[in-house]
Short mmCIF file of C-alpha atoms and ligand atoms in Angstrom, two decimals:
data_model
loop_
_atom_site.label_atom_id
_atom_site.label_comp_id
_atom_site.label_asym_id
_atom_site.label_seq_id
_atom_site.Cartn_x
_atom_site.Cartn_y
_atom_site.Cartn_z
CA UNK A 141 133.46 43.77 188.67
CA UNK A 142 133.17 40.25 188.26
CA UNK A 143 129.61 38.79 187.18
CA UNK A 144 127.18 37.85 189.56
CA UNK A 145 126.78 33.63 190.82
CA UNK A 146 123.84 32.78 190.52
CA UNK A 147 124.73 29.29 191.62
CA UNK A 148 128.59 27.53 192.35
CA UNK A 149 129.68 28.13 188.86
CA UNK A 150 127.35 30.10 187.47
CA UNK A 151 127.34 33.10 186.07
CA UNK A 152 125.24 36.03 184.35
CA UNK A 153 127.75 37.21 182.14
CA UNK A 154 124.97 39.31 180.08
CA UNK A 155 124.64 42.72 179.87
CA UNK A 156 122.68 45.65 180.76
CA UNK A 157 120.86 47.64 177.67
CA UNK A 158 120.00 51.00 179.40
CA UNK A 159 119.17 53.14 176.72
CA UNK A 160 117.35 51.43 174.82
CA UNK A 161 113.66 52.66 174.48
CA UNK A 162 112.29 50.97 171.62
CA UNK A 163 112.83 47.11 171.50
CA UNK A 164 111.16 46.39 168.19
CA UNK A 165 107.61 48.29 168.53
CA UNK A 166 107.75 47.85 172.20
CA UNK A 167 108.38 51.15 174.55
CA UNK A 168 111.19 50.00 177.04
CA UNK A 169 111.43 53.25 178.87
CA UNK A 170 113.38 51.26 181.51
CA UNK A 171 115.95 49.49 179.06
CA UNK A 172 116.46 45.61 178.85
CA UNK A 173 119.09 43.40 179.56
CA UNK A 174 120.57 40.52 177.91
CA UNK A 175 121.37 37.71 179.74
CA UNK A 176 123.84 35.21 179.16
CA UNK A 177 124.82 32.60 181.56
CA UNK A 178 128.44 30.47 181.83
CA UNK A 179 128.69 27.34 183.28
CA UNK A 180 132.09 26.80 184.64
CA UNK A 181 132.05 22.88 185.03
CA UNK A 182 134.75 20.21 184.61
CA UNK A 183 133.20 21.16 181.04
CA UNK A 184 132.39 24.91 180.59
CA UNK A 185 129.37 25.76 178.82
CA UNK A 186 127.81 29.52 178.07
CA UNK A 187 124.38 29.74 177.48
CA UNK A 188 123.26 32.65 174.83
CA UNK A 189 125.16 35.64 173.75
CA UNK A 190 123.76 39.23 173.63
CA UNK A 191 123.16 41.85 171.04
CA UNK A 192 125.83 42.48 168.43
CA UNK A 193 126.74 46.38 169.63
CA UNK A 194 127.51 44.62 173.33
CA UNK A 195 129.62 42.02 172.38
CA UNK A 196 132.81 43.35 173.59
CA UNK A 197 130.84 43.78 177.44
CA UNK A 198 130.13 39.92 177.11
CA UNK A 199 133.07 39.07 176.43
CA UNK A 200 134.81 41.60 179.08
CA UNK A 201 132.29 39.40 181.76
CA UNK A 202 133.30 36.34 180.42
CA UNK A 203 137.08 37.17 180.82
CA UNK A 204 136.44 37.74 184.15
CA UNK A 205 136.16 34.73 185.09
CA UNK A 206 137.71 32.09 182.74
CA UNK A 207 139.49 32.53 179.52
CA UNK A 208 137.17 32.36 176.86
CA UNK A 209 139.07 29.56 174.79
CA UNK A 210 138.29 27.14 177.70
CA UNK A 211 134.82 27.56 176.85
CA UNK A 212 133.47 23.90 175.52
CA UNK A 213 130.14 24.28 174.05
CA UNK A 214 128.13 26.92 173.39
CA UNK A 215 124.29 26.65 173.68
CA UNK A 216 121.68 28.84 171.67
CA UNK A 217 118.26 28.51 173.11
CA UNK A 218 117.06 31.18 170.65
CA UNK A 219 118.26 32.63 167.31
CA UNK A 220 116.40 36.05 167.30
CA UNK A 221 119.56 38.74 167.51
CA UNK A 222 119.11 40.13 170.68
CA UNK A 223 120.69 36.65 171.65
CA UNK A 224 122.74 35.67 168.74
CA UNK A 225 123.69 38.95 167.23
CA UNK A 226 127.02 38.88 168.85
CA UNK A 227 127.62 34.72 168.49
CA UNK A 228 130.39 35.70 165.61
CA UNK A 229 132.39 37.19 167.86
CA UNK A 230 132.05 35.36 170.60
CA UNK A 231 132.88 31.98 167.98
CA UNK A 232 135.76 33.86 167.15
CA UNK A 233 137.07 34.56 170.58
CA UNK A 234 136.32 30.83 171.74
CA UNK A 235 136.84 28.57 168.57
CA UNK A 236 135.13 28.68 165.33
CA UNK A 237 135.23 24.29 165.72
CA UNK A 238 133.31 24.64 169.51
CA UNK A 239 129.83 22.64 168.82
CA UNK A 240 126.48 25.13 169.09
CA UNK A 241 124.04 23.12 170.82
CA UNK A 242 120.82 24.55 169.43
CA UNK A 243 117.41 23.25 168.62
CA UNK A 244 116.88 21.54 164.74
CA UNK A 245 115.34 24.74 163.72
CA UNK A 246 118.12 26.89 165.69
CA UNK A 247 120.60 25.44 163.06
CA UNK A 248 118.34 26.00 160.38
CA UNK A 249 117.41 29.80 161.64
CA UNK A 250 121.67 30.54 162.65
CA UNK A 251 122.56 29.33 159.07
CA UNK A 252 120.58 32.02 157.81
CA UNK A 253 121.91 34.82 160.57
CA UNK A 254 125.67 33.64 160.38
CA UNK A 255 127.54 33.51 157.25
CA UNK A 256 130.06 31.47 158.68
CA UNK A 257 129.39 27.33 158.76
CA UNK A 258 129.95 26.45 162.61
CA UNK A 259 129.82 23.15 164.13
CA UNK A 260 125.84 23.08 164.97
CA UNK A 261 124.71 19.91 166.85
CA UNK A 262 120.73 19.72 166.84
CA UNK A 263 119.42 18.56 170.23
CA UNK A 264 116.86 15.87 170.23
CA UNK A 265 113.86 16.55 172.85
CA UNK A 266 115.23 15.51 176.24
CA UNK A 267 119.26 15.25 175.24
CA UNK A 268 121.78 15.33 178.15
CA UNK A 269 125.12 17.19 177.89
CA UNK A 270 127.33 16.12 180.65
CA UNK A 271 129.46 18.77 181.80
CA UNK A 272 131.57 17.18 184.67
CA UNK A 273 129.39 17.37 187.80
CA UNK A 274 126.79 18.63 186.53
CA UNK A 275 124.28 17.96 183.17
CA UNK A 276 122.55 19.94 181.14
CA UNK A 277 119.50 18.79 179.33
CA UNK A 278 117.25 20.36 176.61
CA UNK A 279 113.49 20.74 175.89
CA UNK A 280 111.63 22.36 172.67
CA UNK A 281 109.94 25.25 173.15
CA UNK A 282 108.51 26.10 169.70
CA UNK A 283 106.93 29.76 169.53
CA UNK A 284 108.38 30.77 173.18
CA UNK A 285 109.37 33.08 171.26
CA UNK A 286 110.48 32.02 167.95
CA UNK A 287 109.82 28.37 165.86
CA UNK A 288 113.76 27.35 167.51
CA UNK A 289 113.35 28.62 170.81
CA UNK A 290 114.36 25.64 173.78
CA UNK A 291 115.15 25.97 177.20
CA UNK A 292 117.73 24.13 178.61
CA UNK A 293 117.67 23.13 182.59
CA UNK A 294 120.97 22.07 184.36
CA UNK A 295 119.32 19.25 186.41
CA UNK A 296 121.43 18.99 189.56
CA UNK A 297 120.61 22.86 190.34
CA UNK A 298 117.22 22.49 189.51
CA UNK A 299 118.11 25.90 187.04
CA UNK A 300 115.83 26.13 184.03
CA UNK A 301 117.28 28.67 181.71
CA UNK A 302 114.09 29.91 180.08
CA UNK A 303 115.50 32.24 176.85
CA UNK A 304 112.19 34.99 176.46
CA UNK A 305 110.17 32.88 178.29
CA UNK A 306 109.50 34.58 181.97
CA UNK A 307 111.38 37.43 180.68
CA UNK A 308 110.78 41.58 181.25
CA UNK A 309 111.97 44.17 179.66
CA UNK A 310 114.18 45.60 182.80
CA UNK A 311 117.64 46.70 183.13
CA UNK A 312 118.49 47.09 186.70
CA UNK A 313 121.38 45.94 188.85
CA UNK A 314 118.39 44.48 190.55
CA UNK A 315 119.06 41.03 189.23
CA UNK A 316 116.63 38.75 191.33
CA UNK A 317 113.46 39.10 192.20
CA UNK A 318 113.88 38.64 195.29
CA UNK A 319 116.23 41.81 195.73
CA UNK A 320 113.27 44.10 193.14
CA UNK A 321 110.59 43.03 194.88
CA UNK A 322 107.01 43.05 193.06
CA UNK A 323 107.57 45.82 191.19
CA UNK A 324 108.63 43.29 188.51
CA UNK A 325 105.19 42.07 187.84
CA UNK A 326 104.22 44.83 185.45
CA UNK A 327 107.06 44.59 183.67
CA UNK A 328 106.28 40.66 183.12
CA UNK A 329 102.89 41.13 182.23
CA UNK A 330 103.86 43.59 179.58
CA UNK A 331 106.39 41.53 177.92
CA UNK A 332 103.50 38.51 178.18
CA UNK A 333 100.89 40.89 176.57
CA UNK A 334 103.08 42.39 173.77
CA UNK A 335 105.65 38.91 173.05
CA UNK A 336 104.11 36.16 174.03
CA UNK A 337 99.84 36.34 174.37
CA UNK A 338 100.02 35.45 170.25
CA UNK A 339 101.18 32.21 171.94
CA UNK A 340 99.33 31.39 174.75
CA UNK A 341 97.78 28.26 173.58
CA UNK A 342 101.15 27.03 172.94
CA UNK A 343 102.45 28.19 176.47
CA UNK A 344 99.59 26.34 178.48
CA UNK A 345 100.18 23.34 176.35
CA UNK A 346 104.09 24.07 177.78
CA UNK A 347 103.24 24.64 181.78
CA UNK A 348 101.01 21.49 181.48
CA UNK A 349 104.03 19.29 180.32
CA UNK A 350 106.62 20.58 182.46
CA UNK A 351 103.83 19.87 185.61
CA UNK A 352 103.22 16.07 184.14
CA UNK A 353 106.65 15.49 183.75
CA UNK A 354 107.60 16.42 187.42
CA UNK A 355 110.69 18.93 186.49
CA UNK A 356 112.04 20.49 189.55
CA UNK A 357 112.71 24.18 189.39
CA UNK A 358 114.25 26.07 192.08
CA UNK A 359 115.53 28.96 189.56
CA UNK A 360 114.49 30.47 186.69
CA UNK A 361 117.03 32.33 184.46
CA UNK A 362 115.13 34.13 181.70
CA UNK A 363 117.23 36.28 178.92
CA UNK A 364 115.52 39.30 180.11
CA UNK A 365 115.46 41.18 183.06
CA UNK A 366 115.34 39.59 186.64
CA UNK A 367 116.01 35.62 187.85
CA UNK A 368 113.75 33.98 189.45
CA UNK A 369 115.17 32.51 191.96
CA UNK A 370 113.13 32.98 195.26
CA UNK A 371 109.31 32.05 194.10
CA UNK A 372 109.59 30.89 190.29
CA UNK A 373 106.31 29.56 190.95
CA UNK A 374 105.10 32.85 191.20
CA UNK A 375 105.71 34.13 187.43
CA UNK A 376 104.75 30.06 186.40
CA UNK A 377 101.68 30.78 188.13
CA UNK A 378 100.79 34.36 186.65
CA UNK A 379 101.69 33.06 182.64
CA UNK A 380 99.31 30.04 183.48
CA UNK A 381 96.40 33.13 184.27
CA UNK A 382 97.67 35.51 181.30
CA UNK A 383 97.55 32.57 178.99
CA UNK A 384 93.95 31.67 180.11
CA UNK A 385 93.31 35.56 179.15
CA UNK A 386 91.06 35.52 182.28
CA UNK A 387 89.30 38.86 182.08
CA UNK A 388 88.36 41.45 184.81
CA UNK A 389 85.65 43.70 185.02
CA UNK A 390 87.28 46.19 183.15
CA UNK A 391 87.90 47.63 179.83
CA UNK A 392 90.51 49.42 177.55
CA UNK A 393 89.20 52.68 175.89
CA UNK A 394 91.33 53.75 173.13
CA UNK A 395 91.40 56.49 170.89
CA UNK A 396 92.95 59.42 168.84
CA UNK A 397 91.19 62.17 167.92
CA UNK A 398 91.33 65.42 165.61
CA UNK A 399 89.33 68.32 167.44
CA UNK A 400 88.82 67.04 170.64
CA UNK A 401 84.93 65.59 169.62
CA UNK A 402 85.97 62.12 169.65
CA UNK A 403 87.99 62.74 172.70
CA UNK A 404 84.96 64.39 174.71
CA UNK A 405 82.85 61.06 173.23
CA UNK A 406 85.39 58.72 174.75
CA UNK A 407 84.92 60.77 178.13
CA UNK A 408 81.54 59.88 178.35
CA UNK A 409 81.58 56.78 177.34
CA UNK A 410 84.38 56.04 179.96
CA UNK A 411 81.83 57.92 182.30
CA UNK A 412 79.27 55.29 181.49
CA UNK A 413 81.74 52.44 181.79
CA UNK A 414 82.70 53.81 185.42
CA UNK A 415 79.02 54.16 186.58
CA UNK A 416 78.82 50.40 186.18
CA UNK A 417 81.64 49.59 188.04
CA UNK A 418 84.18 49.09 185.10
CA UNK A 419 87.73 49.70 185.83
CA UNK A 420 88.47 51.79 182.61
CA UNK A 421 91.01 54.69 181.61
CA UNK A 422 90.93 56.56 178.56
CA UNK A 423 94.22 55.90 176.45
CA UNK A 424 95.04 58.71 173.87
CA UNK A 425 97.13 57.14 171.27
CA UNK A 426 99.31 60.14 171.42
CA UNK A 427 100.11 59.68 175.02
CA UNK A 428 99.94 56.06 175.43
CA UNK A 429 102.01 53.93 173.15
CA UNK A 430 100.62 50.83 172.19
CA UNK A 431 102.81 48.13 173.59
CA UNK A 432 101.11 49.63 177.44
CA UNK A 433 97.75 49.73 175.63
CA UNK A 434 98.18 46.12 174.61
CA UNK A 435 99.25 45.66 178.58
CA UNK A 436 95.93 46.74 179.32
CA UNK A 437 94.01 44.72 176.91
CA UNK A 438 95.29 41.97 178.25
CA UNK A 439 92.86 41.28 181.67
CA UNK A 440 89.92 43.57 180.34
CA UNK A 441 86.87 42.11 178.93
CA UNK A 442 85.99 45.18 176.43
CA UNK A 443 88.07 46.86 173.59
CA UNK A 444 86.36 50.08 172.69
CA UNK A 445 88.15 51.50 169.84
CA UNK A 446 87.23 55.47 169.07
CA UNK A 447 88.31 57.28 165.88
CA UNK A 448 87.63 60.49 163.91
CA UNK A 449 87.74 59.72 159.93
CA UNK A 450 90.59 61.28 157.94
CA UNK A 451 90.22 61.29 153.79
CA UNK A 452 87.53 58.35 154.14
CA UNK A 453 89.69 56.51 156.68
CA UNK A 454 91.29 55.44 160.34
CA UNK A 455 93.40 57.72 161.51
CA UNK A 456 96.84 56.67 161.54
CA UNK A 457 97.61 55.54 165.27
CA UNK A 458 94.62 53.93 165.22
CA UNK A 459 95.12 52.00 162.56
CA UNK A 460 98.49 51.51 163.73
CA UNK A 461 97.06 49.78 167.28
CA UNK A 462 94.59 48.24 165.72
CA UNK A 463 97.24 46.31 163.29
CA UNK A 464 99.46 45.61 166.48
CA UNK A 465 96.53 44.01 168.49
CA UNK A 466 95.36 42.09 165.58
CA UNK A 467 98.78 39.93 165.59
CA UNK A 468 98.85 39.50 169.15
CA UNK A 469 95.22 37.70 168.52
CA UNK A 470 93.67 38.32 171.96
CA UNK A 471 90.40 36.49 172.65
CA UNK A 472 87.18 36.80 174.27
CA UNK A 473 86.91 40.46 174.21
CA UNK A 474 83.46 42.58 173.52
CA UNK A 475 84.40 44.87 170.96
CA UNK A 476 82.82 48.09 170.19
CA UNK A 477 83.80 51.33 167.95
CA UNK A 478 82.98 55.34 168.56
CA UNK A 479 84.65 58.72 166.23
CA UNK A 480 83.28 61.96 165.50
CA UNK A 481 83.21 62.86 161.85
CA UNK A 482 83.33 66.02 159.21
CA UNK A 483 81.73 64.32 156.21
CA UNK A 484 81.65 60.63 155.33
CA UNK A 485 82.34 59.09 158.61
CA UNK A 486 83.41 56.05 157.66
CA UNK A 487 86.18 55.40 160.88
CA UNK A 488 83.10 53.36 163.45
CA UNK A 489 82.36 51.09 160.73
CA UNK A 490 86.60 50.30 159.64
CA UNK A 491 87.28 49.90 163.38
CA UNK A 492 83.95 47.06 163.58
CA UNK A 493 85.08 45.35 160.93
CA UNK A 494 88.61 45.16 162.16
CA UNK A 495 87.52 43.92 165.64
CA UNK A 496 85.14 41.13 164.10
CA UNK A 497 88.53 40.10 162.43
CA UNK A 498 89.19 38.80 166.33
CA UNK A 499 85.91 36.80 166.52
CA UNK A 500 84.85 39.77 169.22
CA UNK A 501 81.33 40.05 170.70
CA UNK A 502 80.53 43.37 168.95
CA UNK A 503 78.64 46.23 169.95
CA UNK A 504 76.65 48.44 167.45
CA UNK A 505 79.18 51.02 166.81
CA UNK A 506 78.23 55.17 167.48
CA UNK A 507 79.34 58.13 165.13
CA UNK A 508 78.57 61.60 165.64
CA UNK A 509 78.81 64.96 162.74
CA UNK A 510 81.28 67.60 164.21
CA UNK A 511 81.18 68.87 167.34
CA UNK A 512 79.39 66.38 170.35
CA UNK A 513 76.52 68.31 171.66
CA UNK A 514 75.10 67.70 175.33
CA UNK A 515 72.41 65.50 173.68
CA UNK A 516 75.11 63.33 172.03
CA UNK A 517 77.15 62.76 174.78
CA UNK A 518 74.40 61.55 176.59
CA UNK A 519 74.31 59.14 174.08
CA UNK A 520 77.68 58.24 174.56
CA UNK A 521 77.41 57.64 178.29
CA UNK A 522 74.50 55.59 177.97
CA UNK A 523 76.47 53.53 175.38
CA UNK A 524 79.06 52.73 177.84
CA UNK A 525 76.64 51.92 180.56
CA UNK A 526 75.48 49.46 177.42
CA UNK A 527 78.78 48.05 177.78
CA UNK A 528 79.47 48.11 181.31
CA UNK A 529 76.17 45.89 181.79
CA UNK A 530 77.23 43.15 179.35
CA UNK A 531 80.57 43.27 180.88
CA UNK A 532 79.17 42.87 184.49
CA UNK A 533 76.89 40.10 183.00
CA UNK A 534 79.27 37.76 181.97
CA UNK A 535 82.67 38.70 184.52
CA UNK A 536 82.01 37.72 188.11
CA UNK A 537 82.58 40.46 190.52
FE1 FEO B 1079 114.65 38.17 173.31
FE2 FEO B 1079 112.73 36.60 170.86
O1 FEO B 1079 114.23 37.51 171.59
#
């Protein structure tokens, strides 16, 4: 089956990951894809490579349209190894002497992937690359996803290949999103929250120079999951609103619990939340894994964090979310803490302090001794009624 054109001469010659469930802390119970993309110019240019264990598929796709030794340059926008873990091979196949146009920090960060010296030729900001017809040109991206990522745009098509920028975690034979429809969206706004939100400063900073300088874009061709090829404004639009962390009236409730007392607390505390017109689900950290917790956290105004203690501390999958969020530094949030304890009951107090960490607007946290009686949970409503009223107070309906 030869690759699909995305454009005259161009090709996704990636591949399709559908197994794959856990991409690095992040539950991908719908696979991934790597995308790779060859330009078959007067010059011929390919654009990324895949993961090392699917090197032989690239390679298959490239064959299927040219022979691989008439590739001229090869372009890394990104050094993490879901892009260059197969680049060896796919050196070997085309010409260890074939200049790797990569960003300064690209040859830096390969150097230290690739034992092998290859021909690396930095790009400077705004460097054109003629390749017949056409021209490819480069821009730095730092921290979209990594300190070398760049995107590089093929001006006469208007194509901006993005690397993990405007990427999902998606394999499909559903390549545009025209064809998938908006089902995508979810999938984009998870691989924002969990990826990218650590870098959202950054990415504003990003949308605001590509508007000023004027740069046409009729496609986008991200490394992951769908092109965007019949509204990219529509996913430019949405990573300009996740990146402003714009909240709703809603909040995440997460917990784990031991005995079922710190479950029945986050019941009625999600009770309380509801009454007030919060959107809000309880997440059990046994059901929910964290990467679609951290989906959630990313439009709601309030993080309420429940634990029971265990030997004078967090339980583990709390802990374990609460380390997660931390590095993906989201902002703005009302934070509050709940758990049901045997003895010391020190889990309220851990989670506050940990939530502070993020410069949240904290609540007074709640702890109850054993089993929740009706008195207690009363408490516990009326604590997320608390909650729901400062959320209401300060997100516009
Ligand atoms: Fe898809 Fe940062 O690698």
């Amino acid at each position: 089956m030869k690759p699909i054109e995305i454009a005259k001469g161009v090709y996704d010659v990636g591949v399709n990951d559908w197994n794959i469930e856990d991409f690095h802390g992040y539950s991908t119970p719908l696979g991934t894809s790597y995308n790779a993309f060859l330009i078959v110019d007067e010059k011929i240019a390919l654009i990324d490579t895949v993961k090392k264990e699917f090197a032989d598929q690239l390679i298959a796709n490239i064959e299927r349209v040219i022979d691989p030794r008439k590739i001229d340059y090869m372009i890394s926008n990104h050094t993490e190894m879901d892009h260059s873990g197969s680049l060896a091979r796919v050196m070997h196949r085309i010409g260890e002497d074939k200049p790797i146009y990569c960003s300064k920090l690209g040859a830096k960060n390969l150097a230290l992937h690739l034992p092998q010296r290859y021909n690396y030729h930095a790009v400077q900001e705004g460097e054109k690359l003629s390749l017949g017809k056409r021209t490819l040109t480069f821009m730095e991206t730092r921290m979209v996803h990594w300190p070398d990522s760049m995107f590089t745009y093929l001006i006469e098509e208007q194509m901006l290949f993005s690397s993990d920028g405007f990427g999902q975690h998606y394999a499909g034979f559903e390549k545009f999103d025209d064809v998938i429809g908006h089902v995508i969206m979810p999938h984009a706004k998870k691989y924002f929250a969990n990826i990218l939100l650590l870098y959202a400063p950054l990415i504003l900073k990003l949308i605001d120079k590509v508007t000023q300088m004027g740069l046409a874009i009729k496609t986008i061709c991200p490394d992951h999951g769908v092109i965007w090829r019949k509204d990219p404004g529509k996913i430019i639009a949405a990573y300009d609103q996740w990146s402003r962390q714009t909240p709703k009236r809603k909040a995440v409730l997460v917990y784990d619990t031991m005995w079922h007392s710190t479950e029945r607390m986050a019941e009625a505390i999600a009770a309380g939340l509801s009454a007030e017109g919060i959107q809000v689900r309880p997440m059990y950290l046994r059901k929910w894994h964290r990467s679609d917790v951290m989906t959630e956290v990313l439009d709601a105004k309030a993080v309420i964090v429940g634990s029971p203690t265990l030997n004078n501390g967090l339980f583990p999958t709390v802990s374990d979310f609460l380390t997660y969020m931390k590095g993906l530094k989201p902002v703005g949030k009302i934070g509050a803490a709940f758990g049901s304890h045997g003895w010391s009951g020190e889990a309220p107090k851990l989670i506050s302090q940990e939530l502070e960490s993020l410069q949240f607007e904290m609540v007074a946290p709640i702890r109850r001794q054993f089993v929740p009686d009706g008195k207690s949970l009363e408490e516990s409503y009326e604590f997320g009624r608390a909650i729901g009223q400062r959320i209401a107070a300060q997100v516009p309906a």
